[in-house]
Tab-separated table of C-alpha atoms in Angstrom:
chain	number	residue	atom	x	y	z
A	1	UNK	CA	9.637	-87.428	52.174
A	2	UNK	CA	6.226	-87.185	50.940
A	3	UNK	CA	5.729	-85.476	47.821
A	4	UNK	CA	4.276	-82.464	49.754
A	5	UNK	CA	7.315	-82.132	52.251
A	6	UNK	CA	9.528	-82.160	49.017
A	7	UNK	CA	7.747	-79.204	47.367
A	8	UNK	CA	7.651	-77.021	50.344
A	9	UNK	CA	11.658	-77.909	51.050
A	10	UNK	CA	12.162	-76.399	47.416
A	11	UNK	CA	9.733	-73.506	47.894
A	12	UNK	CA	11.588	-72.452	51.217
A	13	UNK	CA	14.953	-72.796	49.388
A	14	UNK	CA	13.742	-70.197	46.780
A	15	UNK	CA	11.732	-68.082	49.279
A	16	UNK	CA	15.245	-67.314	51.426
A	17	UNK	CA	16.451	-66.010	47.892
A	18	UNK	CA	13.807	-63.834	47.272
A	19	UNK	CA	13.619	-62.406	50.940
A	20	UNK	CA	17.573	-61.504	50.235
A	21	UNK	CA	16.189	-59.453	47.170
A	22	UNK	CA	13.159	-57.739	48.585
A	23	UNK	CA	12.501	-56.827	52.162
A	24	UNK	CA	9.525	-57.079	54.316
A	25	UNK	CA	9.363	-53.270	54.275
A	26	UNK	CA	10.028	-52.943	50.444
A	27	UNK	CA	6.283	-55.302	50.208
A	28	UNK	CA	4.613	-53.030	52.611
A	29	UNK	CA	5.311	-50.115	50.724
A	30	UNK	CA	4.319	-51.796	47.435
A	31	UNK	CA	1.071	-52.762	49.188
A	32	UNK	CA	0.645	-49.083	50.362
A	33	UNK	CA	0.623	-47.866	46.863
A	34	UNK	CA	-1.800	-50.685	45.954
A	35	UNK	CA	-5.600	-50.546	45.398
A	36	UNK	CA	-7.786	-52.797	48.004
A	37	UNK	CA	-7.929	-56.157	47.288
A	38	UNK	CA	-11.113	-57.614	45.204
A	39	UNK	CA	-14.017	-59.560	47.003
A	40	UNK	CA	-13.286	-62.869	46.238
A	41	UNK	CA	-15.893	-64.078	48.865
A	42	UNK	CA	-18.493	-62.254	46.635
A	43	UNK	CA	-17.173	-63.196	43.553
A	44	UNK	CA	-17.547	-66.856	44.427
A	45	UNK	CA	-20.967	-66.601	45.672
A	46	UNK	CA	-20.833	-65.838	49.150
A	47	UNK	CA	-23.699	-63.631	49.320
A	48	UNK	CA	-25.930	-66.126	47.312
A	49	UNK	CA	-23.849	-69.653	47.671
A	50	UNK	CA	-26.378	-71.790	45.758
A	51	UNK	CA	-27.024	-69.446	42.738
A	52	UNK	CA	-24.745	-71.618	40.659
A	53	UNK	CA	-21.656	-73.117	40.538
A	54	UNK	CA	-18.431	-70.444	40.034
A	55	UNK	CA	-15.341	-71.439	38.234
A	56	UNK	CA	-11.329	-70.908	39.550
A	57	UNK	CA	-9.502	-70.900	36.396
A	58	UNK	CA	-5.983	-71.846	36.484
A	59	UNK	CA	-3.106	-70.794	34.741
A	60	UNK	CA	-1.039	-74.046	35.191
A	61	UNK	CA	2.029	-74.869	32.951
A	62	UNK	CA	2.919	-77.986	34.358
A	63	UNK	CA	2.145	-80.596	37.282
A	64	UNK	CA	4.281	-82.920	39.586
A	65	UNK	CA	1.619	-85.901	38.298
A	66	UNK	CA	1.458	-85.085	34.712
A	67	UNK	CA	4.343	-83.071	33.580
A	68	UNK	CA	4.067	-80.683	31.053
A	69	UNK	CA	0.532	-79.434	30.424
A	70	UNK	CA	0.738	-76.163	28.258
A	71	UNK	CA	3.331	-73.561	27.034
A	72	UNK	CA	1.427	-70.868	28.147
A	73	UNK	CA	3.657	-68.079	26.571
A	74	UNK	CA	1.171	-65.361	27.508
A	75	UNK	CA	-0.120	-66.041	30.631
A	76	UNK	CA	-2.136	-62.466	30.565
A	77	UNK	CA	-3.813	-63.457	27.541
A	78	UNK	CA	-5.154	-66.423	28.686
A	79	UNK	CA	-6.492	-64.962	31.845
A	80	UNK	CA	-8.177	-62.802	29.750
A	81	UNK	CA	-10.010	-65.961	27.863
A	82	UNK	CA	-10.732	-67.217	31.108
A	83	UNK	CA	-12.563	-63.998	32.558
A	84	UNK	CA	-14.457	-63.313	29.064
A	85	UNK	CA	-15.667	-66.784	29.442
A	86	UNK	CA	-17.354	-66.331	32.822
A	87	UNK	CA	-14.403	-67.292	35.418
A	88	UNK	CA	-15.130	-66.041	38.858
A	89	UNK	CA	-11.454	-65.939	39.894
A	90	UNK	CA	-8.272	-66.542	38.301
A	91	UNK	CA	-5.790	-69.004	40.091
A	92	UNK	CA	-1.953	-68.347	38.969
A	93	UNK	CA	0.574	-71.052	40.171
A	94	UNK	CA	3.677	-69.245	41.328
A	95	UNK	CA	5.442	-72.499	42.544
A	96	UNK	CA	8.522	-72.628	40.084
A	97	UNK	CA	10.346	-76.027	40.598
A	98	UNK	CA	7.293	-78.203	40.039
A	99	UNK	CA	4.668	-76.232	38.595
A	100	UNK	CA	6.685	-73.822	36.124
A	101	UNK	CA	5.125	-70.709	37.745
A	102	UNK	CA	6.304	-67.363	38.979
A	103	UNK	CA	5.574	-64.225	40.426
A	104	UNK	CA	6.153	-62.433	36.832
A	105	UNK	CA	2.876	-64.576	35.769
A	106	UNK	CA	0.963	-63.034	38.615
A	107	UNK	CA	2.012	-59.448	37.477
A	108	UNK	CA	0.745	-60.471	33.814
A	109	UNK	CA	-2.611	-61.640	35.319
A	110	UNK	CA	-3.467	-59.178	37.543
A	111	UNK	CA	-2.612	-56.387	35.164
A	112	UNK	CA	-4.826	-57.998	32.444
A	113	UNK	CA	-8.113	-58.944	34.136
A	114	UNK	CA	-10.645	-56.919	36.471
A	115	UNK	CA	-11.847	-60.077	38.738
A	116	UNK	CA	-10.105	-61.303	41.808
A	117	UNK	CA	-6.748	-63.399	41.604
A	118	UNK	CA	-5.575	-66.127	43.594
A	119	UNK	CA	-1.734	-66.709	44.174
A	120	UNK	CA	-1.738	-70.557	44.238
A	121	UNK	CA	1.497	-71.732	45.823
A	122	UNK	CA	2.576	-73.243	49.010
A	123	UNK	CA	2.328	-70.817	51.971
A	124	UNK	CA	4.681	-71.769	54.556
A	125	UNK	CA	5.863	-68.463	55.745
A	126	UNK	CA	4.144	-65.112	56.303
A	127	UNK	CA	6.479	-63.293	54.107
A	128	UNK	CA	4.991	-64.831	51.237
A	129	UNK	CA	1.065	-63.509	52.171
A	130	UNK	CA	2.888	-59.911	52.175
A	131	UNK	CA	4.236	-61.009	48.883
A	132	UNK	CA	0.674	-62.176	47.312
A	133	UNK	CA	-0.654	-58.900	48.216
A	134	UNK	CA	2.421	-56.736	46.993
A	135	UNK	CA	1.722	-58.575	43.706
A	136	UNK	CA	-1.723	-58.084	43.650
A	137	UNK	CA	-3.658	-61.040	44.756
A	138	UNK	CA	-7.006	-61.059	46.290
A	139	UNK	CA	-6.984	-64.431	47.575
A	140	UNK	CA	-4.062	-66.957	49.078
A	141	UNK	CA	-4.171	-70.571	49.202
A	142	UNK	CA	-3.519	-72.170	52.736
A	143	UNK	CA	-3.021	-76.079	52.611
A	144	UNK	CA	-4.001	-77.374	56.186
A	145	UNK	CA	-1.705	-80.687	55.447
A	146	UNK	CA	1.327	-78.280	55.265
A	147	UNK	CA	0.609	-76.006	58.559
A	148	UNK	CA	0.274	-76.715	62.139
A	149	UNK	CA	-3.027	-75.063	63.478
A	150	UNK	CA	-0.948	-71.709	64.984
A	151	UNK	CA	0.052	-71.428	61.669
A	152	UNK	CA	-3.188	-71.792	60.028
A	153	UNK	CA	-4.949	-69.200	62.346
A	154	UNK	CA	-1.720	-66.996	62.108
A	155	UNK	CA	-1.776	-66.941	58.150
A	156	UNK	CA	-5.612	-66.760	57.952
A	157	UNK	CA	-5.603	-63.552	60.401
A	158	UNK	CA	-2.783	-61.804	58.128
A	159	UNK	CA	-4.555	-62.731	55.153
A	160	UNK	CA	-7.751	-61.073	56.694
A	161	UNK	CA	-5.836	-58.133	57.951
A	162	UNK	CA	-4.630	-57.237	54.246
A	163	UNK	CA	-7.676	-57.227	52.936
A	164	UNK	CA	-7.511	-60.534	51.280
A	165	UNK	CA	-9.491	-64.047	51.504
A	166	UNK	CA	-7.928	-67.570	51.793
A	167	UNK	CA	-8.930	-70.672	50.245
A	168	UNK	CA	-8.122	-73.001	53.241
A	169	UNK	CA	-7.538	-76.762	51.515
A	170	UNK	CA	-8.305	-80.078	53.225
A	171	UNK	CA	-8.406	-83.760	52.028
A	172	UNK	CA	-9.405	-85.446	55.311
A	173	UNK	CA	-12.100	-85.075	57.930
A	174	UNK	CA	-9.441	-83.764	60.501
A	175	UNK	CA	-8.379	-81.405	58.275
A	176	UNK	CA	-11.707	-80.012	57.618
A	177	UNK	CA	-12.335	-79.703	61.408
A	178	UNK	CA	-8.791	-78.090	61.518
A	179	UNK	CA	-10.212	-75.483	58.960
A	180	UNK	CA	-13.407	-75.031	60.550
A	181	UNK	CA	-11.704	-74.350	63.916
A	182	UNK	CA	-9.538	-71.935	62.566
A	183	UNK	CA	-12.273	-69.867	61.217
A	184	UNK	CA	-12.046	-70.677	57.551
A	185	UNK	CA	-14.861	-69.375	55.005
A	186	UNK	CA	-13.685	-70.642	52.014
A	187	UNK	CA	-12.750	-74.203	52.313
A	188	UNK	CA	-11.660	-76.411	49.263
A	189	UNK	CA	-11.748	-80.372	49.320
A	190	UNK	CA	-8.707	-81.337	47.112
A	191	UNK	CA	-9.477	-84.730	45.818
A	192	UNK	CA	-5.906	-85.266	45.113
A	193	UNK	CA	-3.764	-86.408	48.099
A	194	UNK	CA	-0.557	-83.908	48.142
A	195	UNK	CA	1.425	-86.412	49.705
A	196	UNK	CA	1.200	-89.304	46.968
A	197	UNK	CA	-0.373	-87.275	44.244
A	198	UNK	CA	-3.385	-90.026	43.872
A	199	UNK	CA	-6.562	-88.583	42.675
A	200	UNK	CA	-9.992	-90.035	44.328
A	201	UNK	CA	-12.911	-87.807	43.235
A	202	UNK	CA	-15.096	-89.710	46.005
A	203	UNK	CA	-13.389	-87.768	48.600
A	204	UNK	CA	-15.742	-84.728	47.922
A	205	UNK	CA	-18.461	-86.459	48.445
A	206	UNK	CA	-17.488	-87.657	51.856
A	207	UNK	CA	-16.153	-84.309	52.893
A	208	UNK	CA	-18.137	-81.609	51.709
A	209	UNK	CA	-20.905	-82.406	54.046
A	210	UNK	CA	-18.830	-81.860	57.084
A	211	UNK	CA	-18.202	-78.023	55.848
A	212	UNK	CA	-20.701	-75.669	57.694
A	213	UNK	CA	-23.505	-74.250	55.538
A	214	UNK	CA	-22.260	-70.516	56.368
A	215	UNK	CA	-18.860	-71.701	54.285
A	216	UNK	CA	-18.216	-71.956	50.860
A	217	UNK	CA	-17.166	-74.915	49.396
A	218	UNK	CA	-14.415	-75.498	46.767
A	219	UNK	CA	-13.742	-78.629	44.611
A	220	UNK	CA	-10.280	-78.837	43.887
A	221	UNK	CA	-8.430	-81.366	41.330
A	222	UNK	CA	-10.078	-84.114	39.188
A	223	UNK	CA	-12.310	-82.140	36.959
A	224	UNK	CA	-12.188	-83.362	33.445
A	225	UNK	CA	-15.213	-82.580	31.927
A	226	UNK	CA	-18.975	-81.168	32.762
A	227	UNK	CA	-20.121	-84.383	34.347
A	228	UNK	CA	-17.178	-84.021	37.176
A	229	UNK	CA	-18.902	-80.733	37.662
A	230	UNK	CA	-22.330	-81.796	38.006
A	231	UNK	CA	-21.015	-84.625	40.264
A	232	UNK	CA	-19.262	-82.276	42.569
A	233	UNK	CA	-22.254	-79.568	42.637
A	234	UNK	CA	-24.480	-82.408	43.514
A	235	UNK	CA	-22.336	-83.028	46.570
A	236	UNK	CA	-22.552	-79.294	47.406
A	237	UNK	CA	-19.987	-77.422	45.740
A	238	UNK	CA	-20.093	-73.728	45.305
A	239	UNK	CA	-17.042	-73.451	43.132
A	240	UNK	CA	-14.563	-75.626	41.039
A	241	UNK	CA	-11.166	-74.978	40.944
A	242	UNK	CA	-9.567	-76.402	37.067
A	243	UNK	CA	-6.465	-76.282	35.890
A	244	UNK	CA	-5.793	-78.960	33.063
A	245	UNK	CA	-9.060	-79.314	31.471
A	246	UNK	CA	-9.136	-75.612	30.695
A	247	UNK	CA	-5.264	-74.715	29.681
A	248	UNK	CA	-5.389	-78.125	27.486
A	249	UNK	CA	-8.280	-77.064	25.756
A	250	UNK	CA	-8.709	-74.961	22.227
A	251	UNK	CA	-11.520	-72.947	23.432
A	252	UNK	CA	-10.853	-72.762	27.174
A	253	UNK	CA	-13.739	-69.666	27.752
A	254	UNK	CA	-16.345	-72.030	26.192
A	255	UNK	CA	-15.454	-74.651	28.385
A	256	UNK	CA	-15.894	-72.466	31.406
A	257	UNK	CA	-19.303	-71.251	30.159
A	258	UNK	CA	-20.148	-75.318	29.638
A	259	UNK	CA	-18.831	-75.928	33.211
A	260	UNK	CA	-21.063	-72.985	34.651
A	261	UNK	CA	-24.359	-74.390	32.949
A	262	UNK	CA	-23.413	-77.984	34.087
A	263	UNK	CA	-23.008	-76.761	37.875
A	264	UNK	CA	-26.417	-74.644	37.421
A	265	UNK	CA	-28.416	-77.367	36.107
A	266	UNK	CA	-27.284	-80.028	39.038
A	267	UNK	CA	-27.997	-77.529	41.751
A	268	UNK	CA	-31.417	-76.903	40.041
A	269	UNK	CA	-32.205	-80.645	39.847
A	270	UNK	CA	-31.103	-81.026	43.418
A	271	UNK	CA	-33.522	-78.156	44.481
A	272	UNK	CA	-36.477	-79.733	42.731
A	273	UNK	CA	-35.468	-83.180	44.205
A	274	UNK	CA	-35.432	-81.560	47.676
A	275	UNK	CA	-38.647	-79.933	47.153
A	276	UNK	CA	-40.220	-83.010	45.729
A	277	UNK	CA	-39.052	-85.029	48.958
A	278	UNK	CA	-40.273	-82.560	51.435
A	279	UNK	CA	-43.468	-82.195	49.793
A	280	UNK	CA	-43.872	-86.298	50.106
A	281	UNK	CA	-42.817	-86.203	53.464
A	282	UNK	CA	-45.429	-83.378	54.509
A	283	UNK	CA	-48.131	-85.575	52.748
A	284	UNK	CA	-47.319	-88.636	54.778
A	285	UNK	CA	-47.193	-86.590	57.948
A	286	UNK	CA	-50.804	-85.278	57.265
A	287	UNK	CA	-52.112	-88.747	56.450
């Protein structure tokens, strides 16, 4: 059994317990009383995709690969620092067994910030999508490796029906193809293999070019510093999802601002390089 399979087995057990406490009808009533979801597509630069690199800042207590990362006694306060630092979206881990998260964390963050919130979990049942919106999420995570094609299309459609966006996560070229075929507009490339937990940052560069220009591309995992952000931006990232490098930093808001500046500089340099190449090609054609 892979690490991903093991995580999902636990998620399913915990999900069945929650279903006994809160019915789908109750979730639907909660959704009806909520304001509409915020537009994560626009927040991530969907209307001007090369204007800069957005930061999805994550509330993350621990991970299967690193263990404990941070205490995070007050997730709302941390999310506020993220938002003040310029984060475009706040990601909240809600998986409890491996990541120490909860829906209570999602509730606290949603109440504290006015920007889109991503429910970061291992979605394997439509109930979780209703649950995410009922707790105020504007964006959900769909992991292609964990879903069949029919499930991926169904869950993506349900998210859109509820007014949310979906970050569709990939790790291989075949998964990118499946995400595109399903109609994903926000496609993540996770450089961490969820089946082994190994990290290979070169994966992003090899896959980002396979994603259509009309989609937003999110680099997931492996962001240690501004150099990593610059590298991802140079390969076409519209956004980076960052957890450990923020929760373990004394001033996460300043680090978010640093990452944003690094991404913008990389995009500007790439544009200048492309313009110079085009000019040189034009000159050769005329000579």
